[in-house]
PDB file of C-alpha atoms in Angstrom:
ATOM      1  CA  UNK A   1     102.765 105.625  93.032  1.00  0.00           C
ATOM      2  CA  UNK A   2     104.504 103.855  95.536  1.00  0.00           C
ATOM      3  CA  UNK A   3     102.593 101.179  97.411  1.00  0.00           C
ATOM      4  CA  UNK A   4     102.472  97.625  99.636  1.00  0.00           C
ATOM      5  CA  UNK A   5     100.438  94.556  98.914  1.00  0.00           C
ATOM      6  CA  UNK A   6     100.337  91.942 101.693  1.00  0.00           C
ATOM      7  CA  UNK A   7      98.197  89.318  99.792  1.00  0.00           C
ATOM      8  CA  UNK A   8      97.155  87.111 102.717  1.00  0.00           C
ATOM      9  CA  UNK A   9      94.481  88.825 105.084  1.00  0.00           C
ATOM     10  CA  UNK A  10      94.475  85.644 107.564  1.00  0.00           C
ATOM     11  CA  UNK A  11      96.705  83.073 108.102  1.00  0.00           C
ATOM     12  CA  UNK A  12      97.017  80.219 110.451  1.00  0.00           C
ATOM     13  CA  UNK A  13      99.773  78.057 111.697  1.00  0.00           C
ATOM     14  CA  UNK A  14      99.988  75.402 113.846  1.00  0.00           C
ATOM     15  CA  UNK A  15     102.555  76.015 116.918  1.00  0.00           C
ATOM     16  CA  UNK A  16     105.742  75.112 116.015  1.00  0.00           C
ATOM     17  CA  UNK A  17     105.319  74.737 111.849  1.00  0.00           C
ATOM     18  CA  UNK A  18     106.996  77.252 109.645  1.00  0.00           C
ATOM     19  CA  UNK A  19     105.610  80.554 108.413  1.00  0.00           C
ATOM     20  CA  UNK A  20     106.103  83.078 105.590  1.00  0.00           C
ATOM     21  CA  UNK A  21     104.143  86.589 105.192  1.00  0.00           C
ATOM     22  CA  UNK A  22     104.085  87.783 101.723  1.00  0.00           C
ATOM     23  CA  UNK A  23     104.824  91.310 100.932  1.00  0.00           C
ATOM     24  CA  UNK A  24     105.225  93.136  97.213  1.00  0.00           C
ATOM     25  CA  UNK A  25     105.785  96.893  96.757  1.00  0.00           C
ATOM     26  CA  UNK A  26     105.665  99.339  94.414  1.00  0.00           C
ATOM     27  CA  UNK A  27     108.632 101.810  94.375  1.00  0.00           C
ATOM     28  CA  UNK A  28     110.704 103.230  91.908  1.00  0.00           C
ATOM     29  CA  UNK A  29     113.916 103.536  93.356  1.00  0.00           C
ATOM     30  CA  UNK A  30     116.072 101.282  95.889  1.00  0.00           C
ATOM     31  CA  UNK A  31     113.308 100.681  99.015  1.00  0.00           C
ATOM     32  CA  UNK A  32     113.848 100.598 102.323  1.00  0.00           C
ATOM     33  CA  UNK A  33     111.651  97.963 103.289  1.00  0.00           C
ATOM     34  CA  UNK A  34     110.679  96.945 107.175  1.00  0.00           C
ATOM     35  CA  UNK A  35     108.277  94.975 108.979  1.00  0.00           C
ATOM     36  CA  UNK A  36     106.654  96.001 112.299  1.00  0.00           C
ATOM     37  CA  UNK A  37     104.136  93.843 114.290  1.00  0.00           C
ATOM     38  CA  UNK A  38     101.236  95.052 116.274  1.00  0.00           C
ATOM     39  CA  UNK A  39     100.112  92.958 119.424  1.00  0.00           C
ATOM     40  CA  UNK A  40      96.540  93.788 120.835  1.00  0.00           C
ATOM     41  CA  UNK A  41      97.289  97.028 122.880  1.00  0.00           C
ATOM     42  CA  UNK A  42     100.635  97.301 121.974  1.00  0.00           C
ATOM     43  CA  UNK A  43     102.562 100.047 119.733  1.00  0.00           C
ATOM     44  CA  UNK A  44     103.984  99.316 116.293  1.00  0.00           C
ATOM     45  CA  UNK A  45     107.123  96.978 117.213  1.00  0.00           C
ATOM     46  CA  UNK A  46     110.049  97.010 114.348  1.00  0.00           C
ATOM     47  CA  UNK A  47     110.708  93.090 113.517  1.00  0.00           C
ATOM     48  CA  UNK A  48     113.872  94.023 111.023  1.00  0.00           C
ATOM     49  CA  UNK A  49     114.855  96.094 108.085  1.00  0.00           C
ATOM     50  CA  UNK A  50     116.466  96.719 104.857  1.00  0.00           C
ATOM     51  CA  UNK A  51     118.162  99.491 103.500  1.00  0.00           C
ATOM     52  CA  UNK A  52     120.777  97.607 101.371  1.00  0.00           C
ATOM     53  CA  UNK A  53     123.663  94.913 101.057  1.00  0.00           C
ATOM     54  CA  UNK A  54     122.945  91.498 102.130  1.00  0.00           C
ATOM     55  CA  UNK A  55     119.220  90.493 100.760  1.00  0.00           C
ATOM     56  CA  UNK A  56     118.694  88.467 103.596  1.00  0.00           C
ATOM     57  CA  UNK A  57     117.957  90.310 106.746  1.00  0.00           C
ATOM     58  CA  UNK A  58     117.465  89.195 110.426  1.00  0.00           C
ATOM     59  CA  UNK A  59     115.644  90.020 113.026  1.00  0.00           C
ATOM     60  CA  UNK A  60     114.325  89.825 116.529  1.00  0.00           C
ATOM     61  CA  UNK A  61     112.350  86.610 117.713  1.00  0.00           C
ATOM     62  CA  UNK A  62     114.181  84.576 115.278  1.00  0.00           C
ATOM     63  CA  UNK A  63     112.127  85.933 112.252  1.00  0.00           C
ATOM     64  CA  UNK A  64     113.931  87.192 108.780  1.00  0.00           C
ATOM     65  CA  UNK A  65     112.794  88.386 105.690  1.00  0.00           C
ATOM     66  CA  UNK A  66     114.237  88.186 102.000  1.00  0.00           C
ATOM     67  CA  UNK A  67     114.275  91.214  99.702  1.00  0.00           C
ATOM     68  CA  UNK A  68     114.025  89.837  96.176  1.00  0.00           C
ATOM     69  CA  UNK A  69     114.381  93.268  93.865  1.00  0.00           C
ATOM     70  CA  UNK A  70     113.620  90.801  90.745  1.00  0.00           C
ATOM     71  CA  UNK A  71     110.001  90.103  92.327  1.00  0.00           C
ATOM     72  CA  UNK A  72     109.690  93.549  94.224  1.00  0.00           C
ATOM     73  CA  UNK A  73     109.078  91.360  97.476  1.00  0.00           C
ATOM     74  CA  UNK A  74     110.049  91.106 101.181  1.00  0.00           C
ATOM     75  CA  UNK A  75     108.588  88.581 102.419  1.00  0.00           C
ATOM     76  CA  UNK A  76     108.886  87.789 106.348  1.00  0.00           C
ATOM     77  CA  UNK A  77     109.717  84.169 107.345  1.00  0.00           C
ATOM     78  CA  UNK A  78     110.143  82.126 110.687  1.00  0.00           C
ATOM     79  CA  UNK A  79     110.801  78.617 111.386  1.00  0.00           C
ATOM     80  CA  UNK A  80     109.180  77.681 114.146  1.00  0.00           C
ATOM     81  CA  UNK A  81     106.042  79.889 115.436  1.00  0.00           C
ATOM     82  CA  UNK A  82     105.917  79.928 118.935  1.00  0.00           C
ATOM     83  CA  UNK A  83     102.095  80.954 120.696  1.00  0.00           C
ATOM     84  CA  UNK A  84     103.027  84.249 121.486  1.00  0.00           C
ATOM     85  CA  UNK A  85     103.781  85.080 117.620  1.00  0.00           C
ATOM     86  CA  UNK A  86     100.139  85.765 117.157  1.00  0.00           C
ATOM     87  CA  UNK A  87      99.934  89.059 116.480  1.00  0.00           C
ATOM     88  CA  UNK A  88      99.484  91.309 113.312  1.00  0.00           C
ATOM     89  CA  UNK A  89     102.036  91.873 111.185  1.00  0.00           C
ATOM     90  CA  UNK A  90     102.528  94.645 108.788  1.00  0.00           C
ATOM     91  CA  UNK A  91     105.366  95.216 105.965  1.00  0.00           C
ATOM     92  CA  UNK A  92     106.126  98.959 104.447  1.00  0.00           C
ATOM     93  CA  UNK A  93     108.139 100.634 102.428  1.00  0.00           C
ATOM     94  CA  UNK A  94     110.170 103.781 103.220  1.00  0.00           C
ATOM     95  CA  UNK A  95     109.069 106.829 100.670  1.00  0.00           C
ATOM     96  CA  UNK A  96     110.028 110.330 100.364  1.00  0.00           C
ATOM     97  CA  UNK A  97     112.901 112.157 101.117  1.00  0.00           C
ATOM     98  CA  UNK A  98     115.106 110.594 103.836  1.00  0.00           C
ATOM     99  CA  UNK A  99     113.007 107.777 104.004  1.00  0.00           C
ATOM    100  CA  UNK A 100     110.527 109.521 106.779  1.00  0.00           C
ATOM    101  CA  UNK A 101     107.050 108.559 105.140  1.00  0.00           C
ATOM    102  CA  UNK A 102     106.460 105.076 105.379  1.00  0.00           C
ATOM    103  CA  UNK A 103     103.685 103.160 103.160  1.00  0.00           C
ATOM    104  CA  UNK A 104     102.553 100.333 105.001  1.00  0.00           C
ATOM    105  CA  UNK A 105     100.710  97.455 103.808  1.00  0.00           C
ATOM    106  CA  UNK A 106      97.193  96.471 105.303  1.00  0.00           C
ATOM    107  CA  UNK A 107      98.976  93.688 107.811  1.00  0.00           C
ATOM    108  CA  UNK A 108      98.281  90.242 107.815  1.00  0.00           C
ATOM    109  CA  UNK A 109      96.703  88.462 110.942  1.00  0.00           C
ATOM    110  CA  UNK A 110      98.427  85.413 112.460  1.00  0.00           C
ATOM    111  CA  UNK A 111      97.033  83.284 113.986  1.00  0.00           C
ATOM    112  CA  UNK A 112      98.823  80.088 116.323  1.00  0.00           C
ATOM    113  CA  UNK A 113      97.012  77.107 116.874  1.00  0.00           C
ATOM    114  CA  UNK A 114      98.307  75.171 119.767  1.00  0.00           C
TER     115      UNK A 114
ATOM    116  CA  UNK B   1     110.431 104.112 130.223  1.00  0.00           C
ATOM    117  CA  UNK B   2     111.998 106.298 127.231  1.00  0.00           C
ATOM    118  CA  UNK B   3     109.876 105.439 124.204  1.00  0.00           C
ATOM    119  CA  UNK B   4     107.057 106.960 122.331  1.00  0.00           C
ATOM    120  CA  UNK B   5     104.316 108.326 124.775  1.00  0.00           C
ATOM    121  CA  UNK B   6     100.827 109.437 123.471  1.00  0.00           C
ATOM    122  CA  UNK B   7      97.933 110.417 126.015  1.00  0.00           C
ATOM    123  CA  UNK B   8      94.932 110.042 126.036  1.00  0.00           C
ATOM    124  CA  UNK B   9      95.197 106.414 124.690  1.00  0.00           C
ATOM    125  CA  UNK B  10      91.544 106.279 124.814  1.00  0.00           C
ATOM    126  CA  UNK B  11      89.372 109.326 123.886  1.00  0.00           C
ATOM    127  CA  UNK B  12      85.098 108.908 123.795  1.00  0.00           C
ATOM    128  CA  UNK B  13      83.905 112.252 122.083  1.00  0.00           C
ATOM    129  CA  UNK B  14      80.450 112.855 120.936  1.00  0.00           C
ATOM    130  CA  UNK B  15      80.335 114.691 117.371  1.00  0.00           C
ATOM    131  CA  UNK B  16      81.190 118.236 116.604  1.00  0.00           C
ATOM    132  CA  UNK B  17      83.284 117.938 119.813  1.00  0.00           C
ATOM    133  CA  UNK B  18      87.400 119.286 119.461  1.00  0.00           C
ATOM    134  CA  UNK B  19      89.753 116.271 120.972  1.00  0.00           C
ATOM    135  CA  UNK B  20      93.663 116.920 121.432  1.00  0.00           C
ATOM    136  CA  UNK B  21      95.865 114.346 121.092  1.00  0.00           C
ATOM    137  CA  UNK B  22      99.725 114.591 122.778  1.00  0.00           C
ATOM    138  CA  UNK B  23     103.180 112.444 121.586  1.00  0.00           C
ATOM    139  CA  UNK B  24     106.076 112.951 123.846  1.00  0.00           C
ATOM    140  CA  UNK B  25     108.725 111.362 121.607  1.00  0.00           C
ATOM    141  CA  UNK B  26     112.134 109.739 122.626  1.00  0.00           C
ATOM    142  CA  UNK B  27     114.312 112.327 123.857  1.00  0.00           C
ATOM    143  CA  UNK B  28     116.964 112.793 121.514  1.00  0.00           C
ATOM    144  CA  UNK B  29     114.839 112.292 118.321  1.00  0.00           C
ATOM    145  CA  UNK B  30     114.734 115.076 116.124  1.00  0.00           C
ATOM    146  CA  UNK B  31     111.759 113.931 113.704  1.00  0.00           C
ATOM    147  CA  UNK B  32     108.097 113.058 114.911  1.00  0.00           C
ATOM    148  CA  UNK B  33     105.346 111.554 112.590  1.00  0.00           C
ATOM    149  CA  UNK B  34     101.540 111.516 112.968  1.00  0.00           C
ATOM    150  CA  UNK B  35      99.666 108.476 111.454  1.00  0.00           C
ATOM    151  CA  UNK B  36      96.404 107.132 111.550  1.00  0.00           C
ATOM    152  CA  UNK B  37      95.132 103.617 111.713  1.00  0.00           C
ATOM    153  CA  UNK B  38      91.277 102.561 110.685  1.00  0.00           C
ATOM    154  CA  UNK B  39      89.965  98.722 111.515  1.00  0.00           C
ATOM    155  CA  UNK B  40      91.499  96.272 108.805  1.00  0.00           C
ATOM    156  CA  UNK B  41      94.160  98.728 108.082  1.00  0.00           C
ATOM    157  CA  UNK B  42      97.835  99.662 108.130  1.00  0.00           C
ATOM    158  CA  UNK B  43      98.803 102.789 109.346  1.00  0.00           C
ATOM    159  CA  UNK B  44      98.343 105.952 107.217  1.00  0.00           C
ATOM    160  CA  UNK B  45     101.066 109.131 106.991  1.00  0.00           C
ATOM    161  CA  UNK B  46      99.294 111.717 108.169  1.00  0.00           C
ATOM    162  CA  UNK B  47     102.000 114.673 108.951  1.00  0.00           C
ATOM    163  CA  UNK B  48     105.830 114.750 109.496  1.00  0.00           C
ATOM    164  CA  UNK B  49     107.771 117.538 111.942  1.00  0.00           C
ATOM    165  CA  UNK B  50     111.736 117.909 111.792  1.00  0.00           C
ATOM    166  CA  UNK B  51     112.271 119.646 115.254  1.00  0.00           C
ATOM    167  CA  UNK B  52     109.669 122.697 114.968  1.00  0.00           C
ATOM    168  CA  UNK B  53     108.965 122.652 111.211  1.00  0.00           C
ATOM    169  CA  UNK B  54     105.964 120.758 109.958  1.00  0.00           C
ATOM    170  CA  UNK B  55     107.497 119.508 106.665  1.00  0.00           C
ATOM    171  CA  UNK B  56     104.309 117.713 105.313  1.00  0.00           C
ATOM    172  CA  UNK B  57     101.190 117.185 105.399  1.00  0.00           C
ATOM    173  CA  UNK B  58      99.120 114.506 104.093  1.00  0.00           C
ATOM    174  CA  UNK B  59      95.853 115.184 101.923  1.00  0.00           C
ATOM    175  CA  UNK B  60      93.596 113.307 104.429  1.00  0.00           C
ATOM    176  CA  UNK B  61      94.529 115.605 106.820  1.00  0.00           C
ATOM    177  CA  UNK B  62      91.652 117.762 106.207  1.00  0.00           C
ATOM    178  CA  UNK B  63      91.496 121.387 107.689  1.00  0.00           C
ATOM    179  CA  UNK B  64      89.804 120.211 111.110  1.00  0.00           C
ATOM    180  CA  UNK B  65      93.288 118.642 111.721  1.00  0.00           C
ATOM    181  CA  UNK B  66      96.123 120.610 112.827  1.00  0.00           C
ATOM    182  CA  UNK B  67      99.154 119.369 114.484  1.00  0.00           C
ATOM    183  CA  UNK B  68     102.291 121.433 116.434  1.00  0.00           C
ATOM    184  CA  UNK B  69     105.377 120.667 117.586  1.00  0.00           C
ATOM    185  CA  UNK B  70     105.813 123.981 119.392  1.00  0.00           C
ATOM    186  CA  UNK B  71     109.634 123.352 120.993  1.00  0.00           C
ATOM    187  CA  UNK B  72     110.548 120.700 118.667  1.00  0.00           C
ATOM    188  CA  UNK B  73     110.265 118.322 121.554  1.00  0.00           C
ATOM    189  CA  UNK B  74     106.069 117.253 122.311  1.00  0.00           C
ATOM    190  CA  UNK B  75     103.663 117.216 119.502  1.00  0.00           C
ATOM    191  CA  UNK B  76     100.014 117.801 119.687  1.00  0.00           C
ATOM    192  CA  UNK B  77      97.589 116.874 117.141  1.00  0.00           C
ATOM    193  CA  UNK B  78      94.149 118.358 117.629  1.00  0.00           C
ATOM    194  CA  UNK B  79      90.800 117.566 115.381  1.00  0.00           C
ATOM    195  CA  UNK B  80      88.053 120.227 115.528  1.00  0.00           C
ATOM    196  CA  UNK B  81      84.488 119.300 114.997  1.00  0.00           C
ATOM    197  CA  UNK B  82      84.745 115.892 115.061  1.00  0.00           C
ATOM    198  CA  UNK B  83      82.774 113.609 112.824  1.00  0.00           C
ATOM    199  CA  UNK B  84      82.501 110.264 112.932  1.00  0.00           C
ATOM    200  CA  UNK B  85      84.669 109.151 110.501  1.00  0.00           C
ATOM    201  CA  UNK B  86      87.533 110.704 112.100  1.00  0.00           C
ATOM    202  CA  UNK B  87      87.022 107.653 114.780  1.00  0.00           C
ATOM    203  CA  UNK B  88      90.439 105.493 114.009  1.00  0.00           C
ATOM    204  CA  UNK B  89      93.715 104.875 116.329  1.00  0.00           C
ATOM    205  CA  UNK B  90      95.882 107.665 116.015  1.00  0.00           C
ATOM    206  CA  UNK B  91      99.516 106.893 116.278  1.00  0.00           C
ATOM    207  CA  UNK B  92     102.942 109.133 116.591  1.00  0.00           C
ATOM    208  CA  UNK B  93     106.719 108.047 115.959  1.00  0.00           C
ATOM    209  CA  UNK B  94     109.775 109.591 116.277  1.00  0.00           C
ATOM    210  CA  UNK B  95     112.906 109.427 114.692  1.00  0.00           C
ATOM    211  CA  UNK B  96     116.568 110.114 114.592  1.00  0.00           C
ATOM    212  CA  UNK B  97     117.286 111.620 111.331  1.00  0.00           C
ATOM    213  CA  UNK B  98     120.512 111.365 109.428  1.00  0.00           C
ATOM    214  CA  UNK B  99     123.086 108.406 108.983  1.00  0.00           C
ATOM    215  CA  UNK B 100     122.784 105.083 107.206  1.00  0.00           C
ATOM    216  CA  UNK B 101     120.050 104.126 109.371  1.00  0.00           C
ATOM    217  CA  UNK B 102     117.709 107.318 108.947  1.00  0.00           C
ATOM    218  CA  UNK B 103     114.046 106.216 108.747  1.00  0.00           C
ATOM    219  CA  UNK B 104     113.968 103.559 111.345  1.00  0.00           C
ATOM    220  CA  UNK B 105     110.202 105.080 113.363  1.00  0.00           C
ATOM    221  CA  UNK B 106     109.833 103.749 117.099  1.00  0.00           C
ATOM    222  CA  UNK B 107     105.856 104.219 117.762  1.00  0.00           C
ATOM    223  CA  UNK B 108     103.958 104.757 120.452  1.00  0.00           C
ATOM    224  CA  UNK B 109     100.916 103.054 121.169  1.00  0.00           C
ATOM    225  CA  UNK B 110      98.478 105.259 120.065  1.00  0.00           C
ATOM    226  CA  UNK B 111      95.336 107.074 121.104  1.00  0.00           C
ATOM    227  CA  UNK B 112      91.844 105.510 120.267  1.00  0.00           C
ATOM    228  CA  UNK B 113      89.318 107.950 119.225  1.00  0.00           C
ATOM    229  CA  UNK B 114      85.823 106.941 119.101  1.00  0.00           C
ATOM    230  CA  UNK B 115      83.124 109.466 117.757  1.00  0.00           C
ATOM    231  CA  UNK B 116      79.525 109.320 118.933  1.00  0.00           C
TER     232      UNK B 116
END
């Protein structure tokens, strides 16, 4: 069965240090892999995506995210967190026919310490 | 604004009670998705439309749940005798099907039910 692990519940940065969220799935065939982030009040926002070529994907507010087939991971990096980055983040995998039913992982928390 | 719309975003219901939920997706998107979202969660698939066809349903969506998409435009999801576990954020996405980039989901930002 297809399915997303996002290993780190918590995490905490300092403003301005580097970060990397940790993501493994399950799936038996070529993912599509994405990660959203969810602000307090806010809708599911769509950080970046991959559906194939290049491994190494960008996305908006300067984060990006590696797809490693060989380790079944995606994990989401950034090089400098900024305040406003706090937010929860959540990585999933695209399943089912045309990619319509997402699995999603059960997010990881950031928090920024100024 | 042209994205995802949901209403009520907030929804207090004492138990037993029937609650409707409504997504007004992004125009030109032929595919809407209902998911649900409990504390310490990710989101969970709950049903899928392409235009007016329901093409799945999820096995948590028990038989209190039923959802339409009577036009293939608006989608209403409503749960009948409400119990307390049914208390979670409710969330809806729509897509444009087809192409290389199929399966990109723009959500909404949900509607909060709370059960009493």
């Amino acid at each position: 069965a297809q399915s997303v692990t996002q290993p780190d519940i918590h995490i905490t940065v300092s403003e301005g240090a580097s970060l990397e969220l940790r993501c493994n799935y399950s799936y038996g065939a070529t993912p599509y892999l994405f990660w959203y982030v969810q602000s307090p009040g806010q809708g599911l926002q769509l950080l970046l995506k991959y559906f194939s070529g290049d491994t190494l994907v960008q996305g908006i507010k300067g984060f990006e995210a590696e797809f490693k087939r060989s380790q079944s991971s995606f994990n989401l990096r950034k090089p400098s967190v900024h305040w406003s980055d706090a937010a929860e983040y959540f990585c999933a995998v695209g399943a089912g026919s045309g990619t319509y039913k997402y699995i999603f992982g059960t997010g990881t928390r950031l928090k920024v310490l100024a | 604004d042209t994205g995802v719309s949901q209403d009520p975003r907030h929804k207090i219901t004492k138990r037993g009670q029937n609650v409707t939920f409504r997504c007004d997706p992004i125009s030109e998107h032929n595919r809407l998705y209902w998911y649900r979202q409990t504390l310490g969660q990710g989101p969970e698939f709950l049903t899928y439309f392409q235009n007016e066809a329901q093409l799945e349903k999820s096995r948590l969506l028990s038989d209190r749940f039923s959802a339409e998409r009577p036009k293939g435009s608006f989608s209403t999801l409503e749960i009948q005798r409400t119990e307390q576990g049914d208390s979670a954020m409710y969330l809806c996405a729509s897509s444009l099907g087809g192409g290389v980039n199929t399966g990109e989901l723009f959500f909404g930002e949900g509607s909060r039910l709370t059960v009493l």
